[in-house]
Amino acid sequence: MWRSNYCLSNLLTSDLLIVPHWVLIFLVFIAIFYDKDQTYFSVLYALLFGLLIDIVYTDVLGVYMFSYALIIYAVHGFKKLLHGNIYVAMLLGVCGIALADVSIHLIYTVIGKTDMVWKAYLMHRMLPTIGSNLVFLLMLYPIVVKKLTTWGREQLTKSNTI
């Protein structure tokens, strides 16, 4: 018992920085399982929720909005080439998280908000962020995929009846 408490306290006091990109993960699910080839709801949601994250959590407007919208647009494009399943969701989710986190860090480095060297960034922020968000993606997958697919089909049938 002492050993597990010791490990937990080490995790809490370490210099790892885990950034939860939970909104981005859900947007990846929307892009893969809800959007069709001709709809871009996920990109619109990425712009909206990226702006909300910027307003609430950051002091620079547009960083998350730009990064999330660009990443979700790319995911939407790759979805056209790949069949939507758990492996594709994991691949696009990990790539999306990595690209979003790198782009956000790059923008903050350019404007002078951070000065973390790339090796420290990779070891202390990017890898723990990708790992923890991948765990969240795997936990969320069975809960939301069936519902998003059903909503996507309903949305498609509603647009065909008008």
Coordinates of C-alpha atoms in Angstrom, one line a residue:
M1 CA 0.0 0.0 0.0
W2 CA 2.8 2.4 0.8
R3 CA 4.4 1.8 -2.6
S4 CA 1.2 2.9 -4.5
N5 CA 0.9 6.0 -2.5
Y6 CA 4.5 6.8 -3.1
C7 CA 4.0 6.4 -6.9
L8 CA 0.9 8.6 -6.8
S9 CA 2.7 11.3 -5.0
N10 CA 5.6 11.2 -7.5
L11 CA 3.1 11.6 -10.3
L12 CA 1.5 14.6 -8.7
T13 CA 4.8 16.3 -7.8
S14 CA 6.6 15.5 -11.1
D15 CA 7.2 18.1 -13.8
L16 CA 5.0 16.2 -16.3
L17 CA 2.4 18.5 -17.9
I18 CA -0.7 16.6 -19.2
V19 CA -3.0 18.7 -21.3
P20 CA -6.5 17.2 -21.7
H21 CA -7.7 17.7 -25.3
W22 CA -11.0 16.1 -24.6
V23 CA -12.9 18.5 -26.9
L24 CA -10.6 17.6 -29.7
I25 CA -11.1 13.9 -29.2
F26 CA -14.9 14.3 -29.3
L27 CA -14.5 16.5 -32.5
V28 CA -12.5 13.7 -34.1
F29 CA -15.3 11.3 -33.3
I30 CA -17.8 13.8 -34.9
A31 CA -15.6 14.1 -38.0
I32 CA -15.3 10.3 -38.4
F33 CA -18.7 9.0 -37.4
Y34 CA -21.2 11.9 -37.8
D35 CA -20.0 14.0 -40.7
K36 CA -20.5 12.8 -44.2
D37 CA -18.2 13.7 -47.1
Q38 CA -20.1 16.8 -48.0
T39 CA -20.8 18.1 -44.5
Y40 CA -18.4 20.0 -42.3
F41 CA -20.2 20.3 -39.0
S42 CA -17.1 19.1 -37.1
V43 CA -15.0 21.9 -38.5
L44 CA -17.6 24.5 -37.5
Y45 CA -17.7 23.0 -34.0
A46 CA -13.9 23.0 -33.9
L47 CA -13.9 26.8 -34.7
L48 CA -16.6 27.4 -32.1
F49 CA -15.3 25.3 -29.2
G50 CA -11.7 26.3 -30.0
L51 CA -12.7 29.9 -29.6
L52 CA -14.5 29.1 -26.3
I53 CA -11.4 27.4 -25.0
D54 CA -9.3 30.4 -26.0
I55 CA -11.7 32.8 -24.2
V56 CA -11.9 30.8 -21.0
Y57 CA -8.5 29.2 -20.6
T58 CA -5.9 31.3 -22.5
D59 CA -4.9 34.9 -22.8
V60 CA -4.3 34.7 -26.6
L61 CA -7.4 34.4 -28.8
G62 CA -7.3 32.2 -31.8
V63 CA -4.6 29.6 -30.9
Y64 CA -6.9 26.7 -30.1
M65 CA -9.5 27.9 -32.6
F66 CA -7.0 27.8 -35.4
S67 CA -5.3 24.6 -34.3
Y68 CA -8.5 22.6 -33.7
A69 CA -10.2 23.7 -36.9
L70 CA -7.1 22.9 -39.0
I71 CA -6.6 19.5 -37.4
I72 CA -10.3 18.6 -37.7
Y73 CA -10.3 19.7 -41.3
A74 CA -7.4 17.3 -41.9
V75 CA -9.1 14.5 -40.0
H76 CA -12.2 15.0 -42.1
G77 CA -10.1 14.7 -45.2
F78 CA -8.4 11.5 -44.1
K79 CA -11.7 10.0 -43.1
K80 CA -12.7 10.0 -46.7
L81 CA -9.7 7.6 -47.3
L82 CA -10.2 5.3 -44.3
H83 CA -13.1 3.3 -43.0
G84 CA -14.3 4.5 -39.6
N85 CA -13.5 2.0 -36.9
I86 CA -11.6 1.9 -33.6
Y87 CA -8.2 1.7 -35.2
V88 CA -8.8 4.6 -37.5
A89 CA -10.2 6.6 -34.6
M90 CA -7.1 5.8 -32.5
L91 CA -4.8 6.7 -35.4
L92 CA -6.5 9.9 -36.3
G93 CA -7.0 10.8 -32.6
V94 CA -3.4 10.3 -31.8
C95 CA -2.2 12.2 -34.9
G96 CA -4.7 15.0 -34.2
I97 CA -3.7 15.4 -30.6
A98 CA 0.0 15.4 -31.5
L99 CA -0.4 17.9 -34.3
A100 CA -2.7 20.1 -32.2
D101 CA -0.4 20.1 -29.3
V102 CA 2.7 20.8 -31.4
S103 CA 1.0 23.6 -33.3
I104 CA -0.2 25.2 -30.1
H105 CA 3.3 24.9 -28.6
L106 CA 4.8 26.3 -31.8
I107 CA 2.5 29.3 -31.8
Y108 CA 3.2 30.0 -28.2
T109 CA 6.9 29.7 -28.8
V110 CA 6.8 32.1 -31.8
I111 CA 4.9 34.8 -29.8
G112 CA 7.1 34.3 -26.8
K113 CA 4.7 32.8 -24.3
T114 CA 6.8 29.7 -23.7
D115 CA 10.5 28.9 -24.0
M116 CA 10.5 25.1 -23.3
V117 CA 13.2 23.3 -25.4
W118 CA 11.9 20.7 -27.8
K119 CA 13.4 17.7 -25.9
A120 CA 11.8 18.7 -22.6
Y121 CA 8.6 19.5 -24.4
L122 CA 8.5 16.0 -26.0
M123 CA 9.3 14.2 -22.8
H124 CA 7.4 16.2 -20.2
R125 CA 4.4 17.4 -22.2
M126 CA 3.7 15.8 -25.5
L127 CA 4.1 12.1 -24.7
P128 CA 2.2 12.2 -21.4
T129 CA -0.5 14.3 -23.2
I130 CA -0.8 11.8 -26.0
G131 CA -0.9 8.8 -23.6
S132 CA -3.5 10.2 -21.3
N133 CA -5.7 11.4 -24.2
L134 CA -5.5 8.0 -25.9
V135 CA -6.8 6.4 -22.7
F136 CA -9.7 8.9 -22.7
L137 CA -10.3 8.2 -26.4
L138 CA -10.5 4.4 -25.7
M139 CA -12.9 4.9 -22.8
L140 CA -15.1 7.2 -24.8
Y141 CA -15.2 5.2 -28.0
P142 CA -17.8 2.6 -27.0
I143 CA -20.0 5.2 -25.4
V144 CA -20.4 7.7 -28.2
V145 CA -19.7 6.0 -31.5
K146 CA -23.0 4.2 -31.9
K147 CA -25.0 7.3 -31.0
L148 CA -23.0 9.5 -33.4
T149 CA -23.4 7.0 -36.2
T150 CA -27.2 6.9 -35.6
W151 CA -27.4 10.7 -35.5
G152 CA -25.4 10.9 -38.7
R153 CA -27.7 8.5 -40.5
E154 CA -30.8 10.5 -39.2
Q155 CA -29.3 13.7 -40.3
L156 CA -28.7 12.2 -43.8
T157 CA -32.2 10.9 -44.1
K158 CA -33.7 14.2 -43.0
S159 CA -31.7 16.1 -45.6
N160 CA -32.9 13.7 -48.3
T161 CA -36.6 14.1 -47.4
I162 CA -36.7 17.9 -47.8

